[in-house]
Amino acid sequence: MLEFISQNVFSPLTAFLLPSAWQPYAVYTLETVTKIVAILIPVLLTVAYLPYAERKIIGYIQNRIGPNRVGFFGYSLAGIGQPIADAVKLIFKEIIIPTGANKTLFIIAPILSVAPALAAWAVIPFNDTLVLADINAGLLYVLALTSLAVYGIIIAGWASNSKYAFLGAMRSVAQIVAYEIAMGFALVGVLIAAGSLNLGEIVRAQEGWFIHWFWLPLLPLLGVYFISGVAETNRAPFDVAEGESEIVAGFHVEYGGMAFSVFFMAEYANMIIIALLTSLLFFGGWLSPFHGIPYLGAPSIVWLLLKTSFFLFVFLWLRATFPRYRYDQIMRLGWKVFIPITIVWLVVAAILVVLEVPPWFK
Amino acid sequence: MVELLVFYFFGAVLVISASMVVTIRNPVFAALFLVLCFFSSAAIWLILQAEFLAIALVLVYVGAVMVLFLFVVMMLDINIARLREGFVKFLPVGIIVALLMLVAMSLVITSGYFNREEPAIQVSQVAGYSNTTQLGKALFTEYLYPFEIAGVILLVAIIAAISLTMRKPRSNKTQQPSLQVRASKKERLRIIKMKAEPKQDAGGQSS
């Protein structure tokens, strides 16, 4: 379909508007922008509806109904219009900049937090061929971008000129730096097992059914990765950066309206990225759990989306189940528990690969 | 052509942000400009198709080192007026250091490393070329010995840093989560059996 649009819309349009030397570049740019839009619109829709899903799911877990009023044309439809209503409300609210705040940084901070969360989608493969940028160091790229998300938080905390915001930022920085190391080591285990940094290659290395995926040989790393992912996205039970019982709302206490909602979007986009990466790296991505059975066993994007949805559900489930961690226990878990586990399991994974233990490593 | 334009763009950003790092007054902004500086040099490495180095630069320096820098700089209450005095006093030392660096840089630039003949075929354009693989192979075969020495030096630095913070006897009170987790019901809770006391006054205030 993209080729069709490219040949029938972009080529004539650019041929009409630009000198012929520039035309290939212009067509390429337009094609890439179309692909980016095609990836980002579903992502942003998911980001809009994930809070709704969260409120519903946590509502049912706590024996409530959750939002069920806002619908369309007089029908409530189980509250399906809630995200739209929230978005409209947030757009029309005034953005208040506190006195003494650093205005430039105050505005830049939400942008800095949402930009890496969206840019990480560039290297995510959705099936064997559907990927925007099939780069060799895809895994490293994603890790680098998720590590940049902390800048939005730290700059927001400092620029707000507020003690609560600053405390939230400080907590967040210490937490993210601690968990990033464990996360990086867990990913090193995956790349030892797959022998590649390319996300597509990693999924292809897991060829087979449920048992062949990397979750089994790398089980401790899976646990470390997912829990670090929860900590990295500042989600409950690791949400001390917000900690509304102690520091009001943490780093975004001074933000309102759209500026606040951009932070919100970044958090949910990061959650989706972590859920998607967990299913790509440890659960075979688009591979079917029923490998070998006709129709059901065919690799498809549907499997990837199902797995991602499951891990997103786990995110919400964790939030409904666990109380917030105490801060010193978070630090202890990150530095003294996770990092030693990952280092030990790196050695185990390397031995498994060298000995070519079936059925995972051939 | 596009590549050249991109290079000039990132080169300009790099030079401007690098000079801002040393000239801007607010140390937080200086640290943020240093981040921008690392970013644009990573972009220049990407143009050279050294994607591993570029992403490692972002991951290590931007993602970890600069975050800690900012962490410290934001917490300090820096008196800018006091920082700016003594400019004349330190000027001679500064000039000497700058001259030394200039000499070192010109020695490197004129040594012939930068004027090599371009190979006919770029190595990076061979099919299946992976920058990461090549780098890994070079590090673990040809340069294994220097690589291991660098690792040992870093380890020594880590141990030194930790021992510096542990030099004083511990003055602050900290909780020991491991002890707290290990605490059992037996240690904390004692159930005593006692007889019910007789009622003081029947029909009085219910409490």
XYZ file of C-alpha atoms in Angstrom:
569
model
C 0.000 0.000 0.000
C 2.853 2.361 0.780
C 4.327 1.739 -2.681
C 0.964 2.564 -4.211
C 0.762 5.867 -2.333
C 4.387 6.606 -3.096
C 3.994 6.050 -6.849
C 0.663 7.741 -7.274
C 0.835 10.619 -4.801
C 4.370 11.413 -3.662
C 6.222 11.017 -6.972
C 3.925 13.230 -9.084
C 3.634 15.757 -6.286
C 7.381 16.112 -5.785
C 8.026 16.052 -9.540
C 5.647 18.962 -9.855
C 7.047 20.985 -6.967
C 10.795 20.341 -6.875
C 13.773 20.166 -9.237
C 14.434 16.596 -10.380
C 17.715 16.310 -8.442
C 15.869 16.656 -5.146
C 12.987 14.396 -6.030
C 14.349 11.042 -4.747
C 15.205 12.622 -1.373
C 11.782 14.215 -1.119
C 9.969 10.973 -1.983
C 12.114 9.101 0.551
C 11.374 11.679 3.246
C 7.631 11.579 2.539
C 7.642 7.764 2.620
C 9.486 7.699 5.929
C 7.132 10.269 7.429
C 4.157 8.160 6.302
C 5.663 5.097 7.968
C 6.310 7.047 11.165
C 2.719 8.271 11.214
C 1.466 4.728 10.550
C 3.390 3.523 13.623
C 2.675 6.461 15.905
C -1.099 6.733 15.435
C -1.783 3.234 16.824
C 0.785 3.898 19.562
C -0.873 7.150 20.598
C -4.327 5.562 20.493
C -3.045 2.819 22.777
C -1.495 5.453 25.023
C -4.897 7.175 25.187
C -6.839 4.014 25.956
C -4.341 2.383 28.304
C -5.280 4.657 31.247
C -8.919 3.780 30.553
C -8.038 0.076 30.587
C -6.063 0.683 33.756
C -8.958 2.342 35.528
C -11.356 -0.368 34.416
C -9.072 -3.278 35.317
C -8.025 -1.865 38.669
C -11.693 -1.068 39.272
C -12.728 -4.671 38.724
C -9.786 -5.944 40.788
C -10.959 -3.725 43.647
C -14.610 -4.703 43.149
C -15.610 -1.375 41.578
C -16.883 -0.588 38.114
C -14.452 2.113 37.041
C -15.325 4.896 34.573
C -18.661 4.058 32.934
C -20.361 7.376 32.187
C -18.791 9.096 29.193
C -19.830 7.649 25.864
C -20.950 8.829 22.460
C -24.329 10.159 21.313
C -26.065 9.512 24.585
C -24.909 5.913 24.901
C -22.428 5.336 27.701
C -20.834 2.234 26.044
C -19.046 1.269 29.275
C -17.365 4.660 29.452
C -15.449 4.323 26.207
C -15.415 8.084 25.617
C -13.554 8.769 28.870
C -10.033 9.175 27.368
C -11.326 11.633 24.764
C -13.115 13.664 27.431
C -9.965 13.672 29.583
C -7.821 14.750 26.655
C -10.182 17.598 25.745
C -10.247 18.765 29.350
C -6.440 18.721 29.587
C -5.993 20.556 26.297
C -8.201 23.423 27.421
C -6.596 23.849 30.817
C -4.167 26.662 31.367
C -0.502 25.789 31.732
C 0.675 27.609 34.833
C 4.380 28.396 35.120
C 5.365 28.884 38.767
C 7.228 32.013 39.866
C 10.966 31.549 39.950
C 10.717 28.595 37.597
C 13.070 28.389 34.686
C 10.633 28.915 31.848
C 12.615 27.363 28.987
C 13.507 24.207 30.856
C 10.012 24.008 32.343
C 8.540 23.792 28.841
C 11.308 21.594 27.401
C 11.107 18.956 30.168
C 7.855 17.243 29.063
C 9.103 17.208 25.468
C 12.373 15.606 26.574
C 10.484 12.919 28.400
C 8.093 12.015 25.581
C 10.566 12.233 22.676
C 12.705 9.180 23.586
C 9.584 7.178 24.406
C 8.309 7.744 20.870
C 11.697 7.583 19.106
C 12.306 4.082 20.481
C 9.536 2.784 18.202
C 11.785 3.347 15.175
C 13.639 0.049 15.610
C 10.802 -2.147 16.914
C 10.051 -4.978 14.461
C 6.362 -5.938 14.274
C 6.904 -9.041 12.164
C 9.586 -10.512 9.958
C 9.554 -7.627 7.497
C 7.574 -4.832 9.121
C 10.147 -2.541 10.724
C 10.924 1.132 10.172
C 14.702 1.029 10.698
C 16.299 -2.415 10.704
C 19.537 -1.320 12.322
C 22.248 -3.640 13.600
C 22.443 -2.211 17.091
C 18.687 -2.067 17.674
C 18.797 -3.377 21.220
C 21.461 -0.859 22.227
C 19.470 1.925 20.601
C 16.384 1.085 22.649
C 18.443 0.833 25.841
C 20.081 4.210 25.137
C 16.735 5.868 24.497
C 15.041 4.457 27.583
C 17.988 5.750 29.611
C 17.327 9.248 28.242
C 13.820 9.371 29.692
C 15.310 10.430 33.035
C 16.269 13.854 31.626
C 12.650 14.908 31.326
C 12.096 14.046 34.977
C 15.246 15.610 36.380
C 14.869 18.822 34.378
C 11.184 19.077 35.320
C 12.088 18.657 38.979
C 14.781 21.301 38.901
C 13.029 23.836 36.666
C 9.826 23.803 38.743
C 11.543 25.649 41.613
C 9.644 23.514 44.086
C 10.962 21.302 46.858
C 8.548 18.464 46.268
C 9.299 18.381 42.566
C 13.022 18.428 43.283
C 12.777 15.579 45.798
C 10.818 13.539 43.264
C 13.447 14.176 40.605
C 16.295 13.176 42.936
C 14.543 9.941 43.885
C 13.829 9.164 40.280
C 17.424 9.719 39.177
C 18.886 7.460 41.857
C 16.313 4.796 41.082
C 16.705 4.875 37.305
C 20.503 4.826 37.449
C 20.360 1.801 39.767
C 17.886 -0.191 37.709
C 19.382 0.691 34.363
C 22.490 -1.305 35.210
C 20.482 -4.412 36.071
C 18.393 -3.896 32.944
C 21.485 -3.547 30.772
C 22.987 -6.732 32.186
C 19.709 -8.608 31.578
C 19.821 -7.446 27.974
C 23.456 -8.579 27.685
C 22.180 -12.058 28.598
C 19.677 -11.886 25.740
C 22.306 -10.837 23.260
C 24.646 -13.614 24.397
C 21.820 -16.092 23.801
C 20.798 -14.638 20.436
C 24.266 -13.683 19.204
C 22.965 -10.428 17.769
C 21.961 -6.899 18.726
C 19.341 -6.715 15.979
C 15.847 -7.131 17.414
C 14.631 -9.076 14.372
C 17.582 -11.463 14.644
C 16.866 -11.969 18.346
C 13.316 -13.071 17.583
C 14.495 -15.310 14.731
C 16.957 -16.972 17.127
C 13.972 -18.093 19.226
C 12.380 -20.011 16.317
C 10.107 -22.723 17.626
C 7.220 -23.004 20.013
C 6.659 -21.942 23.604
C 9.546 -24.008 25.042
C 12.064 -22.718 22.499
C 11.727 -19.085 23.494
C 14.345 -17.429 25.671
C 12.172 -17.072 28.758
C 13.121 -20.542 29.951
C 16.934 -20.477 29.708
C 16.984 -16.832 30.797
C 14.245 -17.025 33.440
C 16.059 -14.968 36.142
C 16.984 -12.359 33.551
C 13.350 -12.165 32.472
C 12.330 -11.438 36.052
C 15.067 -8.849 36.487
C 14.273 -7.228 33.154
C 10.564 -6.914 33.734
C 10.866 -5.657 37.301
C 13.573 -3.181 36.243
C 11.234 -2.127 33.457
C 8.521 -1.405 36.009
C 11.034 0.585 38.065
C 12.389 2.408 35.021
C 8.925 3.569 33.967
C 8.239 4.793 37.533
C 5.191 2.577 37.867
C 3.769 1.203 41.096
C 5.157 -0.379 43.258
C 8.282 1.629 42.307
C 6.558 4.980 41.828
C 8.413 6.826 44.588
C 9.203 9.585 42.072
C 5.532 10.535 42.290
C 4.845 9.205 45.770
C 1.657 11.175 46.348
C 1.525 10.258 50.012
C 4.925 11.823 50.761
C 5.797 14.348 48.066
C 2.373 15.165 46.559
C 3.021 14.267 42.920
C 6.796 14.340 42.782
C 8.490 15.762 39.732
C 5.310 16.915 37.940
C 3.623 18.558 40.904
C 3.809 22.007 39.273
C 2.587 20.886 35.882
C -0.978 21.184 34.675
C -2.969 20.843 31.494
C -1.221 19.603 28.381
C 2.270 19.821 29.921
C 1.202 17.334 32.575
C -0.531 15.098 30.082
C 2.641 14.893 27.977
C 4.417 13.400 31.014
C 1.498 11.035 31.359
C 1.774 10.023 27.695
C 5.503 9.414 28.077
C 4.910 7.117 31.033
C 2.366 5.025 29.178
C 4.378 4.956 25.945
C 7.348 3.695 27.981
C 5.152 1.021 29.550
C 4.099 -0.200 26.113
C 7.738 -0.223 24.967
C 8.800 -2.318 27.970
C 5.896 -4.761 27.492
C 6.670 -5.027 23.783
C 10.386 -5.562 24.384
C 9.701 -8.241 26.990
C 7.610 -10.145 24.468
C 10.202 -9.614 21.704
C 13.267 -10.553 23.735
C 11.962 -13.355 25.935
C 8.678 -14.557 24.435
C 9.429 -14.967 20.755
C 7.818 -11.757 19.486
C 5.572 -12.571 16.553
C 6.233 -16.333 16.754
C 3.241 -18.509 17.560
C 3.192 -20.634 20.746
C 1.664 -23.453 18.647
C 4.576 -23.871 16.262
C 3.980 -26.595 13.684
C 0.178 -26.607 13.817
C -1.382 -25.293 10.580
C -2.980 -21.803 10.701
C -2.615 -21.474 14.461
C 1.149 -21.988 14.243
C 1.835 -19.266 11.694
C 3.913 -16.342 12.977
C 1.843 -13.185 12.965
C 1.741 -9.671 14.400
C -1.372 -10.772 16.323
C 0.775 -12.926 18.598
C 3.060 -9.984 19.307
C 0.111 -7.760 20.184
C -1.421 -10.458 22.407
C 1.833 -10.945 24.294
C 2.299 -7.188 24.666
C -1.251 -6.830 25.973
C -0.597 -9.544 28.514
C 2.480 -7.757 29.866
C 0.601 -4.467 29.947
C -2.034 -6.250 31.998
C 0.715 -7.431 34.347
C 1.789 -3.785 34.786
C -1.745 -2.862 35.856
C -2.093 -5.989 37.956
C 1.099 -5.123 39.876
C -0.227 -1.650 40.540
C -3.502 -2.982 41.915
C -1.789 -5.596 44.062
C 1.313 -4.166 45.722
C 1.767 -1.242 48.092
C 4.598 1.168 47.317
C 8.121 0.006 48.095
C 10.065 1.810 50.759
C 12.860 3.830 49.206
C 15.854 2.122 50.841
C 14.399 -1.258 49.916
C 14.188 -0.186 46.278
C 17.871 0.704 46.333
C 18.767 -2.551 48.052
C 16.782 -4.577 45.519
C 18.428 -2.844 42.584
C 22.043 -2.845 43.704
C 22.353 -5.827 46.007
C 19.884 -8.325 44.562
C 19.353 -7.750 40.857
C 22.889 -6.920 39.758
C 24.452 -10.033 41.383
C 21.653 -12.223 39.949
C 22.249 -10.906 36.438
C 26.024 -11.293 36.672
C 25.692 -14.916 37.813
C 23.146 -15.696 35.134
C 25.313 -14.099 32.434
C 27.925 -16.752 33.196
C 25.239 -19.464 33.126
C 23.881 -18.181 29.811
C 27.380 -18.091 28.315
C 27.971 -21.703 29.425
C 24.620 -22.771 27.927
C 25.539 -21.146 24.632
C 29.057 -22.590 24.524
C 27.827 -26.120 25.332
C 25.041 -25.651 22.738
C 22.387 -26.956 25.093
C 19.309 -28.100 23.150
C 16.595 -27.097 22.382
C 17.552 -23.420 22.526
C 21.104 -23.209 21.265
C 22.124 -25.134 18.191
C 25.634 16.050 -0.415
C 22.984 15.443 2.230
C 25.585 13.717 4.362
C 27.832 16.765 4.182
C 24.983 19.082 5.174
C 24.116 16.829 8.110
C 27.759 16.808 9.128
C 27.977 20.599 9.034
C 24.783 20.898 11.041
C 25.942 18.568 13.814
C 29.467 19.974 13.678
C 28.111 23.491 14.191
C 25.888 22.348 17.065
C 28.855 20.550 18.602
C 31.147 23.571 18.452
C 28.513 26.006 19.705
C 27.400 23.784 22.582
C 31.012 23.026 23.541
C 31.807 26.720 23.784
C 28.598 27.306 25.742
C 29.709 24.692 28.285
C 32.673 26.850 29.317
C 31.120 30.291 28.908
C 27.609 30.011 30.348
C 27.167 31.157 33.943
C 24.609 28.718 35.282
C 26.327 25.359 35.954
C 23.090 23.431 35.320
C 22.905 24.894 31.844
C 26.588 24.099 31.336
C 25.885 20.436 32.156
C 22.890 20.407 29.803
C 25.008 21.891 27.005
C 27.560 19.166 27.638
C 24.743 16.665 27.066
C 23.946 18.362 23.766
C 27.646 18.243 22.940
C 27.795 14.450 23.491
C 24.661 14.033 21.444
C 26.019 15.849 18.414
C 29.318 13.984 18.560
C 27.317 10.742 18.664
C 25.475 11.924 15.563
C 28.805 12.601 13.825
C 29.939 9.073 14.680
C 26.700 7.786 13.165
C 27.570 9.571 9.917
C 30.867 7.637 9.986
C 28.765 4.449 10.330
C 30.239 3.692 13.733
C 26.832 2.990 15.246
C 28.120 0.994 18.193
C 30.393 3.804 19.378
C 27.698 6.408 18.800
C 25.044 4.562 20.793
C 27.523 3.577 23.500
C 28.450 7.254 23.860
C 24.792 8.185 24.341
C 24.162 5.248 26.655
C 27.184 5.701 28.908
C 27.864 9.440 28.900
C 24.417 10.914 28.315
C 22.389 8.172 29.982
C 24.513 7.633 33.072
C 27.496 9.960 33.611
C 25.776 13.236 32.795
C 22.714 12.281 34.830
C 24.960 11.948 37.876
C 26.705 15.218 36.969
C 23.361 16.999 36.833
C 22.332 15.285 40.058
C 25.329 16.795 41.856
C 25.283 20.197 40.153
C 21.591 20.729 40.882
C 22.081 19.957 44.561
C 24.983 22.349 45.028
C 24.226 25.897 46.053
C 26.765 27.572 43.837
C 27.661 31.188 44.403
C 28.336 32.440 40.890
C 29.878 35.745 41.976
C 32.463 33.914 44.051
C 33.204 31.540 41.197
C 34.045 34.420 38.899
C 36.601 36.145 41.117
C 40.257 35.283 40.762
C 40.035 35.226 36.967
C 43.301 37.136 36.605
C 45.025 35.033 39.249
C 44.362 31.766 37.431
C 44.852 33.187 33.950
C 48.582 32.234 33.541
C 47.911 28.627 34.613
C 44.949 28.468 32.242
C 47.002 29.779 29.348
C 49.761 27.218 30.003
C 47.260 24.354 30.077
C 45.578 25.627 26.907
C 48.943 25.879 25.127
C 49.913 22.363 26.208
C 46.628 21.001 24.875
C 47.091 22.921 21.633
C 50.568 21.399 21.189
C 49.265 17.900 21.963
C 46.383 18.259 19.526
C 48.538 19.618 16.716
C 51.013 16.761 17.250
C 48.178 14.263 16.822
C 46.695 16.029 13.810
C 50.007 16.406 11.960
C 51.129 12.853 12.702
C 49.555 11.510 9.521
C 46.695 9.573 11.087
C 44.181 11.993 9.655
C 45.549 12.255 6.130
C 45.427 8.613 5.181
C 44.498 7.566 1.683
C 40.830 6.679 1.419
C 40.490 2.951 0.679
C 38.844 2.209 -2.669
C 35.949 0.302 -1.094
C 34.605 1.370 2.259
C 34.763 -1.606 4.622
C 31.395 -0.645 6.021
C 29.688 -1.098 2.660
C 30.483 -4.811 2.434
C 27.294 -6.834 2.847
C 26.743 -8.208 6.322
C 29.207 -5.811 7.903
C 28.493 -5.158 11.532
C 30.342 -2.429 13.348
C 29.701 -4.128 16.690
C 31.118 -7.476 15.553
C 34.256 -5.881 14.114
C 34.816 -3.862 17.251
C 34.302 -6.922 19.449
C 36.717 -8.983 17.406
C 39.388 -6.275 17.494
C 38.983 -5.761 21.238
C 39.140 -9.424 22.142
C 41.903 -10.543 19.777
C 44.319 -7.831 18.736
C 43.859 -5.476 21.695
C 42.992 -8.039 24.360
C 45.890 -7.139 26.639
C 45.302 -3.337 26.731
C 41.577 -4.027 27.078
C 42.073 -6.212 30.140
C 44.473 -3.672 31.670
C 41.877 -0.942 31.179
C 39.347 -3.171 32.909
C 41.643 -3.710 35.894
C 42.329 0.040 36.156
C 38.592 0.726 36.202
C 38.112 -1.913 38.895
C 40.822 -0.273 41.013
C 39.086 3.084 40.533
C 35.746 1.629 41.673
C 37.305 0.074 44.777
C 39.152 3.316 45.546
C 35.964 5.360 45.228
C 34.043 3.021 47.507
C 36.811 2.894 50.099
C 37.015 6.719 50.099
C 33.349 6.967 51.048
C 33.748 4.236 53.680
C 36.827 5.795 55.324
C 34.993 7.473 58.178
C 33.236 5.305 60.752
C 29.561 5.239 60.050
C 27.921 8.210 61.725
C 24.424 8.067 60.297
C 21.804 5.619 61.421
C 20.522 3.374 58.699
C 17.922 0.695 58.570
C 19.054 -2.783 57.651
C 16.408 -4.135 55.295
C 17.907 -7.610 55.393
C 17.403 -7.784 59.164
C 13.932 -6.327 58.828
C 12.963 -8.861 56.205
C 14.330 -11.698 58.298
C 12.415 -10.659 61.403
C 9.801 -13.234 62.280
C 6.632 -13.173 64.284
C 8.415 -14.981 67.110
C 10.848 -12.122 67.750
C 8.325 -9.314 67.660
C 5.104 -10.632 69.052
C 4.440 -12.175 72.436
C 0.997 -13.498 73.255
C 0.210 -13.440 76.951
C -2.666 -15.303 78.500
C -4.411 -13.434 81.282
C -7.658 -13.680 83.061
C -10.458 -11.357 82.148
C -10.754 -8.603 84.721
C -14.033 -8.245 86.549
C -16.233 -5.384 85.431
C -15.632 -2.205 87.456
C -19.117 -0.786 87.412
C -21.955 -2.523 85.630
C -24.133 -0.381 83.395
C -21.579 2.434 83.221
C -20.193 4.108 80.096
C -19.641 1.682 77.298
C -16.138 2.079 75.997
